């Protein structure tokens, strides 16, 4: 009957982080472009592999005057991979511990970011060069209130433009920007990339750096596809400028999940020059998060610890859209009240002081084991929070939430 929501709502209200005055509305009325950087992990950023730069364009962005880059940002996905990251982005709810929520709960009521910006007059769209039913996206996007979905059928894949899972990111971005130019403005458009996906294969002409030399072909090739993705993003920025869409847009980019699983720990250890302990493994769940605001001028690296659950409130507030009544578990990364506590879908977590992984509490910094008491309150809070989120999804509880008034509509 929705009465479970009362407790959840109290928890969410008490954790609400007031927007930063400086950032609230900074991108008001602008187009919102969100790019999902397939399988991109933070260890590739500002790093080299055998003397070769892996992500030259993104590295530049980390120093760019119009960009805020978050190096301590984590993915929080589970089995639903890319779709889980989309779920986190749209709802600021955790994905499920079992299967992909895009499949299991596509009939639920949601109060998605797409729906919210749609209510503010935005046209909402997703672009992805794969079949629309993959991850049940066509069905789920309707539940999320996405106005339009441009899947592979909206694209022309010429000879040589496909590799690995399908259309290459560079022609994908090119055609996506052509399509974007036709959209009513302001728009909220998401672009899902694909080339930097396992098994990380490329045509010869797209290999801009050489392979790594470990016993893992997967890791060896990953550097090359990450380098390709970087090139594609650079071209996306150029295409947006050519089409006159750049100035009026805010561009947000995030890595969706890890590309290199723990099966490649030996090879990763060779690359990083250190053993992959449970602590290091948690560090490897960092994915890049970029906020690029043309004309901002005060770009910087923001060391705030955060996760994908924080994207929705952060973005909404930049657009000047209130989220104080929303049932969301993340917080605005720009807020002074933002809490540095990232809960992974599997129960691991990171705070400013501690990293809980492998059932051990570690000092965040040295990685050394510390007494479990330090982590205990967070262990409990993590379970509570994941449980609340799970109950919202399993009970379809947002049915009982009126997004117009922010009131709970409990029924007896
Ligand atoms: C497929 C793309 C990749 O459409 O989203 O899926 P993933 O395996 O990363 O979830
Ligand atoms: Mn993915």
Short mmCIF file of C-alpha atoms and ligand atoms in Angstrom, two decimals:
data_model
loop_
_atom_site.label_atom_id
_atom_site.label_comp_id
_atom_site.label_asym_id
_atom_site.label_seq_id
_atom_site.Cartn_x
_atom_site.Cartn_y
_atom_site.Cartn_z
CA UNK A 1 0.00 0.00 0.00
CA UNK A 2 2.99 2.30 -0.15
CA UNK A 3 3.42 2.70 3.61
CA UNK A 4 6.94 1.26 3.30
CA UNK A 5 7.75 4.47 1.49
CA UNK A 6 7.39 6.58 4.61
CA UNK A 7 10.56 5.19 6.17
CA UNK A 8 12.47 5.33 2.90
CA UNK A 9 11.30 8.88 2.35
CA UNK A 10 12.51 9.94 5.80
CA UNK A 11 15.90 8.42 5.09
CA UNK A 12 16.16 10.14 1.72
CA UNK A 13 15.04 13.50 3.15
CA UNK A 14 17.62 13.37 5.92
CA UNK A 15 20.37 12.72 3.38
CA UNK A 16 19.37 15.47 0.95
CA UNK A 17 22.27 17.71 -0.08
CA UNK A 18 21.39 21.35 -0.82
CA UNK A 19 22.64 22.43 -4.24
CA UNK A 20 25.72 24.59 -4.49
CA UNK A 21 24.64 28.19 -5.08
CA UNK A 22 27.37 28.67 -7.62
CA UNK A 23 26.47 25.63 -9.72
CA UNK A 24 22.67 25.55 -9.44
CA UNK A 25 21.28 26.62 -12.80
CA UNK A 26 24.70 27.10 -14.39
CA UNK A 27 23.48 25.26 -17.49
CA UNK A 28 19.86 26.34 -17.31
CA UNK A 29 18.07 26.03 -20.63
CA UNK A 30 21.08 24.48 -22.34
CA UNK A 31 20.96 21.24 -24.26
CA UNK A 32 22.12 18.32 -22.16
CA UNK A 33 24.31 15.78 -23.91
CA UNK A 34 25.29 12.72 -21.87
CA UNK A 35 27.88 10.38 -23.36
CA UNK A 36 28.32 6.88 -21.97
CA UNK A 37 31.97 5.92 -22.36
CA UNK A 38 31.78 2.17 -22.82
CA UNK A 39 33.96 0.19 -20.38
CA UNK A 40 36.27 3.15 -19.74
CA UNK A 41 38.12 2.97 -16.41
CA UNK A 42 39.91 5.82 -14.72
CA UNK A 43 43.27 4.06 -14.75
CA UNK A 44 43.54 4.97 -18.45
CA UNK A 45 43.23 8.72 -17.82
CA UNK A 46 46.44 10.74 -17.58
CA UNK A 47 48.38 7.50 -17.91
CA UNK A 48 50.70 5.89 -20.38
CA UNK A 49 51.18 2.35 -21.60
CA UNK A 50 54.69 1.58 -22.81
CA UNK A 51 55.30 5.30 -23.33
CA UNK A 52 52.10 5.84 -25.31
CA UNK A 53 49.34 8.17 -24.14
CA UNK A 54 46.06 6.25 -23.84
CA UNK A 55 43.49 9.07 -23.75
CA UNK A 56 45.12 12.27 -25.07
CA UNK A 57 41.88 14.20 -25.61
CA UNK A 58 40.32 13.28 -22.28
CA UNK A 59 43.62 14.12 -20.59
CA UNK A 60 43.41 17.60 -22.10
CA UNK A 61 39.86 17.90 -20.80
CA UNK A 62 41.01 17.17 -17.26
CA UNK A 63 43.02 20.41 -17.51
CA UNK A 64 40.46 22.33 -19.55
CA UNK A 65 39.01 25.62 -18.28
CA UNK A 66 35.47 24.58 -19.09
CA UNK A 67 35.65 21.10 -17.58
CA UNK A 68 35.25 19.66 -14.14
CA UNK A 69 36.81 16.23 -13.92
CA UNK A 70 36.14 13.76 -11.10
CA UNK A 71 38.97 11.24 -10.63
CA UNK A 72 37.44 9.66 -7.50
CA UNK A 73 34.19 8.56 -9.09
CA UNK A 74 33.02 4.94 -9.06
CA UNK A 75 30.65 2.80 -11.08
CA UNK A 76 27.89 1.07 -9.10
CA UNK A 77 26.61 -1.38 -11.67
CA UNK A 78 25.73 -5.04 -11.31
CA UNK A 79 24.81 -7.70 -13.83
CA UNK A 80 22.93 -5.20 -15.97
CA UNK A 81 26.20 -3.55 -17.01
CA UNK A 82 25.55 -0.57 -19.35
CA UNK A 83 21.83 -0.69 -18.63
CA UNK A 84 22.48 -0.54 -14.89
CA UNK A 85 24.54 2.60 -15.41
CA UNK A 86 21.64 4.10 -17.36
CA UNK A 87 19.32 3.14 -14.53
CA UNK A 88 21.55 4.87 -12.00
CA UNK A 89 21.80 7.96 -14.19
CA UNK A 90 18.08 8.28 -14.79
CA UNK A 91 16.76 7.38 -11.35
CA UNK A 92 19.52 7.71 -8.78
CA UNK A 93 18.38 4.32 -7.50
CA UNK A 94 20.66 1.29 -7.19
CA UNK A 95 20.30 -1.45 -9.77
CA UNK A 96 19.34 -4.88 -8.48
CA UNK A 97 21.62 -7.47 -6.90
CA UNK A 98 20.13 -10.15 -9.12
CA UNK A 99 19.32 -9.62 -12.79
CA UNK A 100 19.19 -6.48 -14.88
CA UNK A 101 16.44 -4.14 -13.68
CA UNK A 102 15.92 -3.09 -17.32
CA UNK A 103 14.55 -6.59 -17.88
CA UNK A 104 12.93 -7.39 -14.56
CA UNK A 105 11.11 -4.13 -13.76
CA UNK A 106 10.54 -2.32 -17.03
CA UNK A 107 6.83 -2.00 -16.19
CA UNK A 108 7.43 0.03 -13.03
CA UNK A 109 6.62 3.68 -12.45
CA UNK A 110 9.70 5.86 -12.39
CA UNK A 111 10.46 9.51 -11.90
CA UNK A 112 13.40 9.59 -14.27
CA UNK A 113 15.65 12.46 -15.18
CA UNK A 114 14.25 12.22 -18.72
CA UNK A 115 10.75 12.69 -17.38
CA UNK A 116 11.80 15.61 -15.20
CA UNK A 117 13.62 17.52 -17.89
CA UNK A 118 10.82 16.58 -20.29
CA UNK A 119 8.42 18.39 -17.97
CA UNK A 120 10.65 21.46 -18.27
CA UNK A 121 10.17 21.50 -22.03
CA UNK A 122 13.12 19.38 -23.07
CA UNK A 123 12.94 16.90 -25.95
CA UNK A 124 14.47 13.66 -24.71
CA UNK A 125 16.31 11.17 -26.89
CA UNK A 126 18.77 8.27 -26.79
CA UNK A 127 21.18 7.32 -29.55
CA UNK A 128 22.77 3.89 -29.70
CA UNK A 129 23.90 1.90 -32.74
CA UNK A 130 22.59 -1.45 -31.56
CA UNK A 131 19.22 -3.14 -31.90
CA UNK A 132 16.61 -1.38 -29.84
CA UNK A 133 15.58 -4.44 -27.84
CA UNK A 134 19.08 -5.04 -26.45
CA UNK A 135 18.83 -4.79 -22.63
CA UNK A 136 15.08 -4.33 -23.24
CA UNK A 137 15.84 -0.68 -23.88
CA UNK A 138 12.88 -0.03 -26.17
CA UNK A 139 10.44 -1.06 -23.43
CA UNK A 140 12.35 0.48 -20.53
CA UNK A 141 12.85 3.82 -22.25
CA UNK A 142 9.08 4.16 -22.52
CA UNK A 143 8.77 3.61 -18.78
CA UNK A 144 11.52 6.16 -18.24
CA UNK A 145 9.65 8.71 -20.34
CA UNK A 146 12.28 9.01 -23.08
CA UNK A 147 10.54 10.66 -26.04
CA UNK A 148 12.54 9.00 -28.80
CA UNK A 149 15.11 6.25 -29.28
CA UNK A 150 17.40 6.24 -32.28
CA UNK A 151 18.78 2.71 -32.53
CA UNK A 152 20.75 1.07 -35.33
CA UNK A 153 17.87 1.66 -37.76
CA UNK A 154 18.53 5.40 -37.62
CA UNK A 155 22.11 4.88 -38.82
CA UNK A 156 23.73 3.95 -42.13
CA UNK A 157 26.66 1.64 -41.63
CA UNK A 158 28.92 1.88 -44.67
CA UNK A 159 31.55 -0.66 -45.61
CA UNK A 160 34.37 -0.53 -43.06
CA UNK A 161 32.30 1.32 -40.45
CA UNK A 162 31.56 -1.68 -38.27
CA UNK A 163 33.80 -3.69 -35.97
CA UNK A 164 33.38 -5.83 -32.88
CA UNK A 165 29.79 -5.25 -31.64
CA UNK A 166 28.73 -3.09 -34.54
CA UNK A 167 29.04 0.47 -35.73
CA UNK A 168 32.30 2.17 -34.82
CA UNK A 169 32.11 5.12 -32.46
CA UNK A 170 33.55 7.70 -34.89
CA UNK A 171 30.91 7.29 -37.63
CA UNK A 172 28.32 6.78 -34.88
CA UNK A 173 29.12 10.18 -33.39
CA UNK A 174 29.23 11.79 -36.84
CA UNK A 175 25.76 10.61 -37.76
CA UNK A 176 24.47 11.21 -34.24
CA UNK A 177 25.40 14.88 -34.44
CA UNK A 178 23.66 15.13 -37.83
CA UNK A 179 20.56 13.71 -36.18
CA UNK A 180 20.98 16.00 -33.18
CA UNK A 181 20.99 19.02 -35.45
CA UNK A 182 17.42 18.11 -36.43
CA UNK A 183 16.13 17.81 -32.86
CA UNK A 184 13.91 20.38 -31.21
CA UNK A 185 15.87 22.35 -28.61
CA UNK A 186 16.53 22.29 -25.79
CA UNK A 187 17.13 18.56 -25.86
CA UNK A 188 18.43 15.96 -23.44
CA UNK A 189 20.23 13.47 -25.62
CA UNK A 190 22.19 10.44 -24.51
CA UNK A 191 24.78 8.73 -26.69
CA UNK A 192 25.89 5.18 -25.88
CA UNK A 193 29.23 4.18 -27.38
CA UNK A 194 30.18 0.62 -28.27
CA UNK A 195 33.68 0.17 -29.71
CA UNK A 196 35.52 -0.04 -26.38
CA UNK A 197 33.66 -3.22 -25.48
CA UNK A 198 34.95 -6.69 -24.79
CA UNK A 199 36.61 -8.37 -26.75
CA UNK A 200 38.16 -5.00 -27.71
CA UNK A 201 38.84 -5.71 -31.37
CA UNK A 202 39.66 -3.02 -33.95
CA UNK A 203 40.47 -2.72 -37.64
CA UNK A 204 44.15 -2.03 -38.29
CA UNK A 205 43.49 1.56 -39.41
CA UNK A 206 41.88 2.39 -36.05
CA UNK A 207 44.80 1.22 -33.93
CA UNK A 208 46.45 4.50 -32.93
CA UNK A 209 48.76 2.89 -30.39
CA UNK A 210 50.33 -0.57 -30.16
CA UNK A 211 49.12 -3.38 -27.92
CA UNK A 212 50.27 -4.00 -24.38
CA UNK A 213 52.49 -7.04 -23.84
CA UNK A 214 50.91 -9.06 -21.01
CA UNK A 215 49.54 -12.61 -21.02
CA UNK A 216 46.03 -11.17 -21.44
CA UNK A 217 45.05 -10.38 -25.01
CA UNK A 218 41.98 -8.69 -23.55
CA UNK A 219 43.98 -6.16 -21.55
CA UNK A 220 46.52 -5.79 -24.37
CA UNK A 221 43.79 -4.74 -26.82
CA UNK A 222 41.83 -2.69 -24.27
CA UNK A 223 44.39 0.11 -24.41
CA UNK A 224 43.90 0.38 -28.15
CA UNK A 225 40.12 0.51 -28.06
CA UNK A 226 40.24 3.01 -25.19
CA UNK A 227 42.55 5.12 -27.37
CA UNK A 228 40.04 4.81 -30.21
CA UNK A 229 37.18 5.90 -27.94
CA UNK A 230 39.23 8.94 -26.93
CA UNK A 231 39.70 9.85 -30.58
CA UNK A 232 35.98 9.45 -31.18
CA UNK A 233 35.14 11.83 -28.30
CA UNK A 234 37.51 14.39 -29.75
CA UNK A 235 35.69 14.15 -33.07
CA UNK A 236 32.35 14.43 -31.29
CA UNK A 237 33.40 17.77 -29.83
CA UNK A 238 34.55 18.91 -33.29
CA UNK A 239 31.31 17.75 -34.91
CA UNK A 240 29.23 19.58 -32.29
CA UNK A 241 31.21 22.76 -32.93
CA UNK A 242 30.80 22.43 -36.70
CA UNK A 243 27.06 21.99 -36.31
CA UNK A 244 26.76 24.98 -34.00
CA UNK A 245 25.45 22.80 -31.17
CA UNK A 246 28.43 23.11 -28.88
CA UNK A 247 27.96 26.54 -27.32
CA UNK A 248 24.40 25.87 -26.23
CA UNK A 249 25.08 22.49 -24.66
CA UNK A 250 26.49 21.02 -21.51
CA UNK A 251 28.33 17.79 -22.14
CA UNK A 252 28.49 15.13 -19.41
CA UNK A 253 30.51 11.96 -19.89
CA UNK A 254 30.86 8.92 -17.67
CA UNK A 255 32.41 5.46 -17.81
CA UNK A 256 29.69 2.83 -17.41
CA UNK A 257 31.58 -0.03 -15.69
CA UNK A 258 34.90 -1.83 -15.70
CA UNK A 259 36.24 -3.25 -18.95
CA UNK A 260 38.88 -5.43 -17.37
CA UNK A 261 37.52 -8.01 -14.97
CA UNK A 262 39.36 -9.71 -12.14
CA UNK A 263 40.16 -12.59 -14.50
CA UNK A 264 42.95 -10.35 -15.79
CA UNK A 265 44.48 -9.48 -12.44
CA UNK A 266 47.86 -10.92 -13.30
CA UNK A 267 48.08 -8.78 -16.43
CA UNK A 268 46.76 -5.72 -14.58
CA UNK A 269 49.37 -6.25 -11.90
CA UNK A 270 52.03 -6.22 -14.59
CA UNK A 271 50.64 -2.96 -16.00
CA UNK A 272 50.17 -1.19 -12.67
CA UNK A 273 53.36 -2.59 -11.16
CA UNK A 274 51.59 -3.77 -8.04
CA UNK A 275 49.59 -6.71 -6.83
CA UNK A 276 45.80 -6.53 -7.33
CA UNK A 277 44.59 -6.94 -3.76
CA UNK A 278 40.89 -6.53 -2.85
CA UNK A 279 41.79 -2.94 -2.00
CA UNK A 280 43.32 -2.31 -5.44
CA UNK A 281 40.42 -4.09 -7.06
CA UNK A 282 38.06 -1.58 -5.46
CA UNK A 283 40.25 1.28 -6.75
CA UNK A 284 39.89 -0.20 -10.22
CA UNK A 285 36.13 0.38 -10.07
CA UNK A 286 36.80 4.06 -10.64
CA UNK A 287 35.35 5.32 -13.91
CA UNK A 288 35.84 8.80 -15.32
CA UNK A 289 33.21 11.49 -14.86
CA UNK A 290 33.41 14.73 -16.82
CA UNK A 291 31.20 17.80 -16.75
CA UNK A 292 31.98 20.13 -19.64
CA UNK A 293 30.28 23.53 -19.69
CA UNK A 294 31.30 25.70 -22.66
CA UNK A 295 32.16 29.17 -21.38
CA UNK A 296 32.42 28.08 -17.75
CA UNK A 297 36.03 29.22 -17.37
CA UNK A 298 36.62 27.77 -13.93
CA UNK A 299 37.36 24.18 -14.84
CA UNK A 300 39.24 22.09 -12.32
CA UNK A 301 39.81 18.62 -10.98
CA UNK A 302 37.28 17.87 -8.26
CA UNK A 303 38.57 15.23 -5.85
CA UNK A 304 35.14 14.61 -4.32
CA UNK A 305 34.44 10.90 -3.87
CA UNK A 306 31.23 10.02 -5.65
CA UNK A 307 29.46 7.51 -7.82
CA UNK A 308 26.98 7.08 -10.62
CA UNK A 309 24.10 7.43 -8.18
CA UNK A 310 25.12 11.10 -7.86
CA UNK A 311 24.81 11.95 -11.54
CA UNK A 312 21.06 12.66 -11.56
CA UNK A 313 20.95 15.28 -8.78
CA UNK A 314 24.22 16.84 -9.97
CA UNK A 315 22.91 17.26 -13.52
CA UNK A 316 19.38 18.33 -12.58
CA UNK A 317 20.76 21.05 -10.33
CA UNK A 318 23.07 22.33 -13.06
CA UNK A 319 19.99 22.69 -15.24
CA UNK A 320 18.32 24.62 -12.44
CA UNK A 321 15.80 21.86 -11.72
CA UNK A 322 14.90 21.21 -8.10
CA UNK A 323 15.22 17.65 -6.80
CA UNK A 324 14.59 18.21 -3.12
CA UNK A 325 11.40 16.14 -3.12
CA UNK A 326 12.71 13.29 -5.25
CA UNK A 327 13.17 9.74 -4.06
CA UNK A 328 16.81 9.40 -4.97
CA UNK A 329 19.81 8.02 -3.11
CA UNK A 330 22.55 10.14 -4.67
CA UNK A 331 23.58 13.68 -3.90
CA UNK A 332 24.76 16.69 -5.89
CA UNK A 333 28.55 16.33 -6.25
CA UNK A 334 28.90 20.12 -6.21
CA UNK A 335 27.05 20.47 -2.93
CA UNK A 336 29.00 21.23 0.23
CA UNK A 337 26.73 18.72 1.93
CA UNK A 338 27.51 15.89 -0.48
CA UNK A 339 28.47 12.81 1.50
CA UNK A 340 31.60 10.94 0.46
CA UNK A 341 30.22 7.45 0.72
CA UNK A 342 30.00 5.30 -2.40
CA UNK A 343 28.24 1.98 -2.11
CA UNK A 344 29.02 -0.61 -4.74
CA UNK A 345 26.22 -2.87 -5.88
CA UNK A 346 27.95 -5.85 -4.24
CA UNK A 347 28.20 -4.18 -0.80
CA UNK A 348 31.76 -2.93 -1.02
CA UNK A 349 32.07 0.77 -0.27
CA UNK A 350 34.45 3.71 -0.22
CA UNK A 351 34.51 6.67 2.15
CA UNK A 352 37.09 9.39 2.59
CA UNK A 353 38.85 7.29 5.23
CA UNK A 354 37.98 3.69 4.47
CA UNK A 355 37.59 1.16 1.71
CA UNK A 356 35.56 -1.92 2.58
CA UNK A 357 36.42 -4.79 0.26
CA UNK A 358 36.98 -8.52 0.63
CA UNK A 359 35.15 -8.28 3.99
CA UNK A 360 38.05 -6.24 5.30
CA UNK A 361 38.17 -2.61 6.34
CA UNK A 362 41.12 -0.80 4.72
CA UNK A 363 42.60 2.61 5.23
CA UNK A 364 41.71 4.66 2.15
CA UNK A 365 45.14 5.77 1.09
CA UNK A 366 47.56 3.19 2.35
CA UNK A 367 45.25 0.23 1.76
CA UNK A 368 46.30 -1.25 5.09
CA UNK A 369 43.83 -3.29 7.09
CA UNK A 370 42.24 -1.45 9.99
CA UNK A 371 39.87 -2.68 12.70
CA UNK A 372 36.47 -3.63 11.31
CA UNK A 373 34.80 -1.31 13.88
CA UNK A 374 35.78 1.63 11.69
CA UNK A 375 33.70 0.27 8.83
CA UNK A 376 30.85 -1.20 10.87
CA UNK A 377 28.45 1.78 10.83
CA UNK A 378 28.91 2.12 7.08
CA UNK A 379 28.43 -1.61 6.52
CA UNK A 380 25.04 -1.27 8.14
CA UNK A 381 24.12 1.92 6.32
CA UNK A 382 25.12 0.37 3.01
CA UNK A 383 22.85 -2.59 3.63
CA UNK A 384 20.00 -0.31 4.65
CA UNK A 385 20.37 1.91 1.63
CA UNK A 386 20.64 -0.96 -0.85
CA UNK A 387 17.65 -2.54 0.85
CA UNK A 388 15.53 0.61 0.58
CA UNK A 389 16.38 0.97 -3.07
CA UNK A 390 15.59 -2.67 -3.70
CA UNK A 391 12.23 -2.35 -1.94
CA UNK A 392 11.30 0.65 -4.08
CA UNK A 393 11.98 -1.39 -7.20
CA UNK A 394 10.51 -4.70 -6.05
CA UNK A 395 7.38 -3.03 -4.68
CA UNK A 396 7.05 -0.60 -7.59
CA UNK A 397 6.73 2.00 -4.84
CA UNK A 398 7.13 5.06 -7.02
CA UNK A 399 3.52 4.40 -7.97
CA UNK A 400 2.73 5.89 -4.58
CA UNK A 401 4.79 8.98 -5.11
CA UNK A 402 3.34 12.08 -6.71
CA UNK A 403 6.17 13.75 -8.56
CA UNK A 404 4.15 16.93 -9.09
CA UNK A 405 3.75 17.64 -5.39
CA UNK A 406 6.55 15.49 -4.00
CA UNK A 407 3.96 13.86 -1.74
CA UNK A 408 3.50 10.24 -0.89
CA UNK A 409 0.11 9.00 -1.93
CA UNK A 410 -0.30 6.10 0.43
CA UNK A 411 -3.46 4.09 0.17
CA UNK A 412 -5.15 2.12 2.93
C1 LIG B 1 25.04 -2.96 -25.83
C2 LIG B 1 25.92 -2.08 -25.03
C3 LIG B 1 26.97 -2.85 -24.31
O1 LIG B 1 23.94 -2.32 -26.36
O2 LIG B 1 25.19 -1.31 -24.16
O3 LIG B 1 26.42 -3.60 -23.33
P1 LIG B 1 27.19 -4.07 -22.01
O4 LIG B 1 27.64 -5.48 -22.25
O5 LIG B 1 28.35 -3.18 -21.78
O6 LIG B 1 26.17 -3.96 -20.98
MN1 LIG B 2 28.81 -1.28 -21.16
#
